[in-house]
Every structure is written in C-alpha cells, then in structure tokens.
C-alpha cells in the first residue's frame, strides 16, 4: 500500500498537478494587482500558505523519486556486474572444457596410432610364421597390456 502511494505521489501527473497549484497560488499570493481584485483579496494570505506548502510537497516528492530511481539504478548496476562475472566464469569454463576436449582428442589419436602399430606388428608376426598356432610372443602380450593401462587424470 505504501509503495502504491509513493508511486502515485511521485508520478509525473501528480507532480504536474502540484506544480500547477503551486504556481497558481504563488501568482495569487505574490502579485500586487491580485490584491485589488475583490473576489481574490481574502485568499491572498491563504494562497501564500498553499504555495509554500505545495513547494514543500513538490520538493519532498521529487526528492523521493530521485532517491528511488537512484536506488533502482544501483540495484541494476549490481545485477549487471553479477551477470558480467557469471559470463566471464562461463567463458573460462568453456575454454577449459575446449582445452580438455582437445587434449582428450589428441590422446585418443595417439592411442589409435599405437593400436594400429600393434595390429601391423601382429600381422607381420603372423605373416612371418604362418605355421605357428599362436603367433603372440611375451613381448606382444606386454605391449598389449601397456596399451590397456589407464592413465591417471590430470584434471
């Protein structure tokens, strides 16, 4: 309810109405020819009071509106700074993920090359000794085990 009151009180329409009242009352109170008009003469002192009251109201409402807009601006700047930090963190995370993916791709290509070399060595051994039931030697089994050993993660 309070927020609604201040929203209405500091609206452009309300401030314009108060400004018009202040100017009209100031004209009635401070211009000497107005005192000579018989209909307005009794209201000159009251108009002076109303003009100062409207001025105080206008100053209060404009001050509140400026303070409210300043607070909103500060909040939005904080939100923007927080968003920029999150964006920078996401960019850094994306770069790390890309770097890790490139490392893994290079590692996979390296392992594919080693497997291809191992297959060629086995084919060559089988071609050299076609009569043997098992062409694998102890050295071939050790090379196979070396390929299958998992490397510890660096990350």
XYZ file of N, CA, C and O in Angstrom:
620
model
N 0.824 -1.181 0.000
C 0.000 0.000 0.000
C 0.876 1.256 0.000
O 0.567 2.199 -0.709
N 1.941 1.225 0.783
C 2.848 2.368 0.840
C 3.528 2.582 -0.506
O 3.657 3.721 -0.959
N 3.933 1.473 -1.115
C 4.591 1.571 -2.420
C 3.649 2.184 -3.458
O 4.065 3.002 -4.268
N 2.391 1.793 -3.414
C 1.408 2.340 -4.347
C 1.224 3.850 -4.117
O 1.134 4.629 -5.059
N 1.188 4.258 -2.826
C 1.049 5.681 -2.511
C 2.196 6.475 -3.114
O 1.983 7.498 -3.768
N 3.441 6.014 -2.895
C 4.597 6.746 -3.392
C 4.675 6.697 -4.922
O 5.144 7.644 -5.553
N 4.202 5.623 -5.513
C 4.175 5.551 -6.974
C 3.236 6.597 -7.538
O 3.566 7.292 -8.511
N 2.062 6.741 -6.928
C 1.093 7.742 -7.381
C 1.586 9.149 -7.054
O 1.508 10.057 -7.886
N 2.104 9.336 -5.849
C 2.528 10.673 -5.413
C 3.711 11.195 -6.218
O 3.848 12.413 -6.385
N 4.551 10.317 -6.710
C 5.723 10.770 -7.463
C 5.547 10.602 -8.970
O 6.506 10.781 -9.720
N 4.335 10.297 -9.401
C 4.093 10.175 -10.839
C 4.183 11.551 -11.490
O 4.023 12.590 -10.837
N 4.428 11.555 -12.767
C 4.550 12.817 -13.500
C 3.253 13.614 -13.438
O 3.280 14.845 -13.284
N 2.133 12.922 -13.502
C 0.839 13.605 -13.446
C 0.643 14.304 -12.103
O 0.255 15.483 -12.050
N 0.903 13.605 -11.016
C 0.728 14.188 -9.677
C 1.682 15.356 -9.468
O 1.284 16.409 -8.918
N 2.925 15.201 -9.887
C 3.886 16.294 -9.730
C 3.478 17.507 -10.578
O 3.645 18.652 -10.141
N 2.923 17.257 -11.750
C 2.466 18.359 -12.600
C 1.303 19.104 -11.949
O 1.252 20.347 -11.971
N 0.374 18.358 -11.367
C -0.774 18.982 -10.703
C -0.313 19.829 -9.520
O -0.754 20.980 -9.343
N 0.588 19.310 -8.716
C 1.104 20.066 -7.560
C 1.847 21.309 -8.041
O 1.728 22.393 -7.443
N 2.608 21.190 -9.136
C 3.335 22.346 -9.667
C 2.374 23.426 -10.160
O 2.596 24.628 -9.922
N 1.296 23.018 -10.816
C 0.303 23.995 -11.284
C -0.354 24.681 -10.092
O -0.547 25.911 -10.092
N -0.692 23.924 -9.049
C -1.281 24.514 -7.838
C -0.304 25.488 -7.196
O -0.681 26.591 -6.760
N 0.972 25.101 -7.135
C 1.984 25.967 -6.533
C 2.117 27.274 -7.323
O 2.149 28.368 -6.733
N 2.151 27.201 -8.626
C 2.290 28.401 -9.457
C 1.050 29.279 -9.322
O 1.157 30.509 -9.156
N -0.124 28.662 -9.368
C -1.368 29.449 -9.260
C -1.448 30.136 -7.903
O -1.785 31.335 -7.812
N -1.141 29.414 -6.846
C -1.187 30.020 -5.509
C -0.117 31.086 -5.364
O -0.337 32.128 -4.717
N 1.053 30.859 -5.960
C 2.116 31.869 -5.910
C 1.726 33.136 -6.640
O 2.026 34.251 -6.185
N 1.042 32.992 -7.759
C 0.579 34.168 -8.508
C -0.433 34.946 -7.671
O -0.355 36.182 -7.557
N -1.377 34.241 -7.058
C -2.401 34.918 -6.235
C -1.749 35.583 -5.034
O -2.120 36.700 -4.644
N -0.757 34.954 -4.429
C -0.167 35.478 -3.196
C 0.842 36.590 -3.425
O 0.975 37.475 -2.576
N 1.565 36.590 -4.523
C 2.720 37.476 -4.636
C 2.608 38.579 -5.692
O 3.471 39.453 -5.729
N 1.603 38.571 -6.510
C 1.471 39.652 -7.470
C 0.534 40.726 -6.891
O -0.583 40.430 -6.473
N 0.981 41.985 -6.859
C 0.219 43.042 -6.194
C -1.137 43.351 -6.833
O -2.076 43.722 -6.133
N -1.265 43.191 -8.121
C -2.550 43.527 -8.750
C -3.649 42.542 -8.355
O -4.819 42.849 -8.465
N -3.304 41.335 -7.859
C -4.307 40.353 -7.449
C -5.028 40.834 -6.185
O -6.224 40.594 -6.003
N -4.333 41.556 -5.329
C -4.941 42.041 -4.089
C -6.066 43.035 -4.388
O -6.945 43.240 -3.561
N -6.066 43.633 -5.537
C -7.075 44.619 -5.885
C -8.333 43.989 -6.466
O -9.339 44.674 -6.605
N -8.274 42.678 -6.770
C -9.479 42.004 -7.262
C -10.285 41.590 -6.035
O -9.806 40.824 -5.198
N -11.503 42.093 -5.887
C -12.270 41.865 -4.658
C -12.566 40.388 -4.372
O -12.616 39.980 -3.219
N -12.729 39.577 -5.414
C -13.060 38.168 -5.194
C -11.851 37.404 -4.628
O -12.009 36.504 -3.809
N -10.637 37.780 -5.032
C -9.434 37.058 -4.614
C -8.748 37.680 -3.404
O -7.885 37.035 -2.795
N -9.062 38.904 -3.042
C -8.381 39.597 -1.947
C -8.400 38.828 -0.633
O -7.375 38.762 0.054
N -9.500 38.186 -0.216
C -9.469 37.483 1.060
C -8.590 36.224 1.050
O -8.204 35.702 2.097
N -8.222 35.742 -0.132
C -7.476 34.488 -0.217
C -5.979 34.678 -0.441
O -5.258 33.696 -0.624
N -5.493 35.886 -0.396
C -4.086 36.148 -0.685
C -3.183 35.483 0.354
O -2.206 34.812 0.002
N -3.462 35.621 1.616
C -2.632 35.015 2.666
C -2.721 33.490 2.594
O -1.707 32.787 2.684
N -3.924 32.982 2.413
C -4.113 31.538 2.301
C -3.394 30.990 1.069
O -2.774 29.913 1.110
N -3.408 31.753 -0.030
C -2.723 31.324 -1.249
C -1.212 31.283 -1.030
O -0.516 30.392 -1.542
N -0.682 32.224 -0.238
C 0.752 32.195 0.092
C 1.097 30.941 0.875
O 2.119 30.274 0.619
N 0.249 30.600 1.850
C 0.466 29.382 2.633
C 0.410 28.147 1.733
O 1.255 27.248 1.822
N -0.563 28.093 0.851
C -0.729 26.950 -0.064
C 0.464 26.857 -1.028
O 0.943 25.759 -1.316
N 0.967 27.997 -1.499
C 2.097 27.952 -2.437
C 3.337 27.379 -1.756
O 4.056 26.568 -2.347
N 3.590 27.764 -0.508
C 4.753 27.218 0.206
C 4.540 25.747 0.575
O 5.484 24.948 0.552
N 3.329 25.397 0.902
C 3.013 24.006 1.206
C 3.184 23.129 -0.048
O 3.760 22.034 0.016
N 2.722 23.638 -1.185
C 2.884 22.901 -2.444
C 4.354 22.798 -2.826
O 4.808 21.759 -3.337
N 5.131 23.847 -2.553
C 6.564 23.806 -2.830
C 7.238 22.735 -1.981
O 8.071 21.966 -2.481
N 6.893 22.667 -0.710
C 7.470 21.642 0.172
C 7.070 20.243 -0.296
O 7.899 19.320 -0.316
N 5.800 20.087 -0.675
C 5.334 18.780 -1.173
C 6.068 18.403 -2.453
O 6.491 17.263 -2.626
N 6.223 19.360 -3.332
C 6.922 19.109 -4.589
C 8.379 18.713 -4.325
O 8.888 17.761 -4.933
N 9.031 19.420 -3.428
C 10.429 19.099 -3.107
C 10.539 17.695 -2.496
O 11.435 16.920 -2.850
N 9.618 17.351 -1.593
C 9.637 16.032 -0.970
C 9.416 14.931 -2.004
O 10.161 13.946 -2.049
N 8.414 15.100 -2.840
C 8.086 14.055 -3.822
C 9.174 13.910 -4.875
O 9.531 12.788 -5.266
N 9.732 15.009 -5.340
C 10.820 14.925 -6.314
C 12.058 14.287 -5.677
O 12.728 13.459 -6.288
N 12.341 14.656 -4.438
C 13.472 14.043 -3.733
C 13.291 12.545 -3.564
O 14.224 11.764 -3.772
N 12.077 12.137 -3.209
C 11.810 10.700 -3.056
C 11.953 9.991 -4.400
O 12.535 8.907 -4.480
N 11.446 10.606 -5.445
C 11.521 9.982 -6.779
C 12.969 9.837 -7.229
O 13.364 8.803 -7.759
N 13.767 10.866 -7.003
C 15.189 10.799 -7.379
C 15.904 9.726 -6.576
O 16.683 8.939 -7.117
N 15.638 9.667 -5.267
C 16.269 8.643 -4.429
C 15.842 7.242 -4.850
O 16.660 6.312 -4.892
N 14.566 7.083 -5.180
C 14.060 5.776 -5.615
C 14.695 5.357 -6.933
O 15.107 4.206 -7.108
N 14.808 6.294 -7.876
C 15.435 5.982 -9.159
C 16.920 5.682 -8.984
O 17.471 4.804 -9.650
N 17.574 6.392 -8.056
C 18.988 6.129 -7.780
C 19.166 4.727 -7.194
O 20.088 4.002 -7.591
N 18.301 4.362 -6.265
C 18.382 3.022 -5.673
C 18.142 1.944 -6.734
O 18.827 0.911 -6.762
N 17.191 2.184 -7.613
C 16.915 1.228 -8.697
C 18.109 1.126 -9.641
O 18.479 0.037 -10.075
N 18.740 2.257 -9.937
C 19.923 2.259 -10.789
C 21.060 1.467 -10.143
O 21.735 0.684 -10.811
N 21.255 1.670 -8.850
C 22.309 0.936 -8.138
C 22.020 -0.565 -8.143
O 22.929 -1.385 -8.312
N 20.761 -0.943 -7.959
C 20.393 -2.357 -7.979
C 20.663 -2.956 -9.358
O 21.211 -4.050 -9.485
N 20.291 -2.221 -10.407
C 20.506 -2.706 -11.767
C 21.996 -2.798 -12.095
O 22.424 -3.729 -12.785
N 22.797 -1.864 -11.586
C 24.236 -1.937 -11.799
C 24.821 -3.164 -11.105
O 25.704 -3.827 -11.645
N 24.327 -3.458 -9.903
C 24.770 -4.667 -9.203
C 24.392 -5.927 -9.964
O 25.199 -6.866 -10.083
N 23.167 -5.949 -10.497
C 22.731 -7.101 -11.299
C 23.594 -7.258 -12.545
O 23.967 -8.373 -12.923
N 23.909 -6.137 -13.181
C 24.747 -6.179 -14.379
C 26.150 -6.677 -14.052
O 26.705 -7.513 -14.782
N 26.714 -6.206 -12.952
C 28.049 -6.664 -12.554
C 28.033 -8.158 -12.254
O 28.957 -8.891 -12.641
N 26.992 -8.625 -11.569
C 26.870 -10.052 -11.261
C 26.744 -10.875 -12.547
O 27.378 -11.917 -12.701
N 25.970 -10.376 -13.497
C 25.815 -11.071 -14.783
C 27.134 -11.110 -15.548
O 27.470 -12.128 -16.157
N 27.877 -10.008 -15.505
C 29.175 -9.976 -16.187
C 30.163 -10.956 -15.560
O 30.933 -11.608 -16.267
N 30.137 -11.070 -14.220
C 31.011 -12.053 -13.558
C 30.634 -13.468 -13.957
O 31.501 -14.303 -14.235
N 29.327 -13.751 -13.993
C 28.878 -15.088 -14.388
C 29.270 -15.384 -15.832
O 29.695 -16.496 -16.146
N 29.147 -14.389 -16.702
C 29.530 -14.576 -18.101
C 31.019 -14.858 -18.220
O 31.425 -15.751 -18.979
N 31.836 -14.137 -17.467
C 33.281 -14.372 -17.503
C 33.618 -15.777 -16.992
O 34.472 -16.470 -17.564
N 32.935 -16.217 -15.933
C 33.158 -17.568 -15.419
C 32.742 -18.617 -16.436
O 33.423 -19.629 -16.616
N 31.627 -18.380 -17.121
C 31.168 -19.335 -18.135
C 32.137 -19.388 -19.309
O 32.399 -20.473 -19.841
N 32.688 -18.239 -19.700
C 33.672 -18.236 -20.786
C 34.920 -19.007 -20.379
O 35.478 -19.771 -21.171
N 35.373 -18.804 -19.131
C 36.554 -19.518 -18.652
C 36.287 -21.021 -18.600
O 37.140 -21.824 -18.985
N 35.100 -21.395 -18.151
C 34.735 -22.811 -18.098
C 34.680 -23.403 -19.502
O 35.141 -24.532 -19.727
N 34.139 -22.651 -20.441
C 34.067 -23.131 -21.821
C 35.469 -23.316 -22.409
O 35.729 -24.298 -23.116
N 36.371 -22.384 -22.106
C 37.754 -22.526 -22.591
C 38.413 -23.758 -21.990
O 39.124 -24.488 -22.682
N 38.192 -23.980 -20.690
C 38.753 -25.170 -20.046
C 38.181 -26.444 -20.663
O 38.917 -27.402 -20.910
N 36.880 -26.454 -20.904
C 36.250 -27.637 -21.500
C 36.800 -27.883 -22.903
O 37.055 -29.031 -23.286
N 37.005 -26.815 -23.668
C 37.555 -26.961 -25.015
C 38.992 -27.479 -24.957
O 39.376 -28.358 -25.732
N 39.764 -26.952 -24.016
C 41.155 -27.401 -23.865
C 41.201 -28.877 -23.485
O 41.969 -29.659 -24.056
N 40.353 -29.290 -22.559
C 40.307 -30.693 -22.135
C 39.865 -31.586 -23.289
O 40.426 -32.665 -23.502
N 38.858 -31.115 -24.047
C 38.393 -31.903 -25.189
C 39.505 -32.070 -26.225
O 39.679 -33.168 -26.786
N 40.275 -31.006 -26.465
C 41.390 -31.101 -27.409
C 42.461 -32.064 -26.909
O 43.028 -32.836 -27.684
N 42.754 -32.011 -25.602
C 43.731 -32.935 -25.022
C 43.259 -34.380 -25.170
O 44.043 -35.271 -25.520
N 41.991 -34.609 -24.889
C 41.445 -35.972 -24.991
C 41.448 -36.461 -26.440
O 41.715 -37.637 -26.700
N 41.140 -35.565 -27.370
C 41.156 -35.951 -28.783
C 42.575 -36.308 -29.228
O 42.791 -37.308 -29.938
N 43.558 -35.523 -28.787
C 44.948 -35.821 -29.121
C 45.382 -37.149 -28.496
O 46.067 -37.959 -29.137
N 44.966 -37.370 -27.262
C 45.293 -38.625 -26.582
C 44.646 -39.815 -27.299
O 45.274 -40.866 -27.473
N 43.404 -39.641 -27.731
C 42.718 -40.719 -28.456
C 43.410 -41.003 -29.785
O 43.570 -42.168 -30.172
N 43.827 -39.947 -30.494
C 44.543 -40.152 -31.759
C 45.872 -40.866 -31.539
O 46.270 -41.727 -32.327
N 46.546 -40.495 -30.451
C 47.815 -41.158 -30.117
C 47.592 -42.647 -29.844
O 48.331 -43.505 -30.333
N 46.535 -42.964 -29.080
C 46.239 -44.368 -28.781
C 45.822 -45.128 -30.041
O 46.181 -46.304 -30.205
N 45.070 -44.479 -30.938
C 44.692 -45.125 -32.203
C 45.937 -45.472 -33.015
O 46.014 -46.543 -33.625
N 46.902 -44.564 -33.035
C 48.163 -44.838 -33.739
C 48.900 -46.007 -33.131
O 49.440 -46.867 -33.852
N 48.935 -46.065 -31.789
C 49.625 -47.186 -31.118
C 48.915 -48.504 -31.416
O 49.569 -49.536 -31.628
N 47.591 -48.505 -31.425
C 46.827 -49.725 -31.722
C 47.072 -50.151 -33.165
O 47.250 -51.349 -33.459
N 47.108 -49.190 -34.075
C 47.379 -49.507 -35.481
C 48.768 -50.110 -35.639
O 48.954 -51.105 -36.373
N 49.761 -49.523 -34.924
C 51.118 -50.083 -34.967
C 51.137 -51.501 -34.404
O 51.807 -52.393 -34.938
N 50.410 -51.717 -33.335
C 50.352 -53.046 -32.712
C 49.723 -54.061 -33.672
O 50.216 -55.173 -33.814
N 48.634 -53.637 -34.346
C 47.991 -54.544 -35.323
C 48.948 -54.893 -36.459
O 49.025 -56.049 -36.890
N 49.686 -53.888 -36.934
C 50.645 -54.145 -38.015
C 51.735 -55.108 -37.554
O 52.151 -56.013 -38.296
N 52.197 -54.939 -36.327
C 53.240 -55.831 -35.796
C 52.705 -57.252 -35.680
O 53.420 -58.225 -35.987
N 51.452 -57.407 -35.247
C 50.868 -58.745 -35.144
C 50.691 -59.375 -36.525
O 50.951 -60.571 -36.720
N 50.244 -58.599 -37.483
C 50.078 -59.110 -38.841
C 51.422 -59.520 -39.426
O 51.538 -60.548 -40.108
N 52.456 -58.721 -39.151
C 53.791 -59.054 -39.649
C 54.298 -60.327 -38.989
O 54.918 -61.190 -39.648
N 54.045 -60.485 -37.690
C 54.490 -61.701 -36.987
C 53.746 -62.920 -37.509
O 54.338 -64.002 -37.676
N 52.448 -62.768 -37.775
C 51.671 -63.886 -38.303
C 52.118 -64.226 -39.722
O 52.159 -65.397 -40.113
N 52.463 -63.225 -40.503
C 52.925 -63.475 -41.871
C 54.301 -64.128 -41.875
O 54.603 -64.949 -42.743
N 55.132 -63.777 -40.918
C 56.484 -64.359 -40.844
C 56.442 -65.812 -40.417
O 57.279 -66.610 -40.825
N 55.474 -66.219 -39.625
C 55.400 -67.599 -39.134
C 53.968 -68.103 -39.315
O 53.218 -68.227 -38.354
N 53.568 -68.434 -40.549
C 52.192 -68.851 -40.791
C 51.874 -70.243 -40.229
O 50.718 -70.574 -40.024
N 52.832 -71.044 -39.899
C 52.615 -72.401 -39.418
C 52.301 -72.439 -37.916
O 51.758 -73.423 -37.422
N 52.666 -71.396 -37.190
C 52.516 -71.405 -35.739
C 51.045 -71.275 -35.349
O 50.267 -70.550 -35.961
N 50.651 -72.003 -34.282
C 49.272 -71.933 -33.791
C 49.010 -70.595 -33.101
O 47.917 -70.042 -33.162
N 50.007 -70.096 -32.425
C 49.873 -68.806 -31.724
C 51.078 -67.961 -32.083
O 52.204 -68.317 -31.736
N 50.832 -66.866 -32.759
C 51.931 -66.009 -33.208
C 52.324 -64.970 -32.167
O 53.222 -64.181 -32.394
N 51.659 -64.937 -31.016
C 51.947 -63.935 -29.992
C 53.115 -64.374 -29.124
O 53.172 -65.504 -28.642
N 54.035 -63.462 -28.921
C 55.154 -63.732 -28.012
C 54.894 -62.989 -26.707
O 53.938 -62.226 -26.582
N 55.769 -63.207 -25.720
C 55.628 -62.492 -24.439
C 55.753 -60.982 -24.631
O 55.105 -60.203 -23.943
N 56.562 -60.600 -25.577
C 56.742 -59.175 -25.868
C 55.449 -58.568 -26.422
O 55.073 -57.449 -26.071
N 54.720 -59.316 -27.259
C 53.450 -58.835 -27.812
C 52.397 -58.663 -26.717
O 51.637 -57.694 -26.713
N 52.336 -59.593 -25.782
C 51.372 -59.504 -24.683
C 51.697 -58.307 -23.786
O 50.805 -57.582 -23.351
N 52.959 -58.062 -23.531
C 53.355 -56.918 -22.704
C 52.969 -55.593 -23.393
O 52.515 -54.661 -22.737
N 53.146 -55.529 -24.697
C 52.748 -54.323 -25.438
C 51.235 -54.115 -25.386
O 50.745 -53.001 -25.260
N 50.474 -55.220 -25.454
C 49.016 -55.132 -25.362
C 48.597 -54.619 -23.993
O 47.725 -53.758 -23.878
N 49.238 -55.117 -22.959
C 48.918 -54.646 -21.599
C 49.268 -53.170 -21.433
O 48.562 -52.433 -20.746
N 50.357 -52.743 -22.031
C 50.757 -51.330 -21.933
C 49.717 -50.423 -22.594
O 49.482 -49.311 -22.135
N 49.077 -50.915 -23.656
C 48.035 -50.120 -24.314
C 46.772 -50.008 -23.465
O 46.069 -49.009 -23.503
N 46.462 -51.047 -22.721
C 45.199 -51.067 -21.983
C 45.283 -50.432 -20.602
O 44.270 -50.261 -19.950
N 46.482 -50.082 -20.150
C 46.617 -49.456 -18.822
C 46.047 -48.046 -18.887
O 46.367 -47.264 -19.769
N 45.159 -47.719 -17.941
C 44.534 -46.400 -17.895
C 45.500 -45.404 -17.268
O 46.080 -45.673 -16.229
N 45.594 -44.270 -17.876
C 46.448 -43.213 -17.340
C 45.654 -42.412 -16.316
O 44.467 -42.190 -16.494
N 46.306 -41.934 -15.252
C 45.574 -41.102 -14.281
C 45.201 -39.759 -14.911
O 45.914 -39.242 -15.761
N 44.057 -39.233 -14.463
C 43.580 -37.951 -14.987
C 44.452 -36.819 -14.471
O 44.865 -36.807 -13.318
N 44.658 -35.833 -15.326
C 45.480 -34.678 -14.964
C 44.641 -33.559 -14.377
O 45.155 -32.560 -13.929
N 43.331 -33.684 -14.416
C 42.448 -32.545 -14.083
C 41.855 -32.738 -12.734
O 41.147 -33.431 -12.312
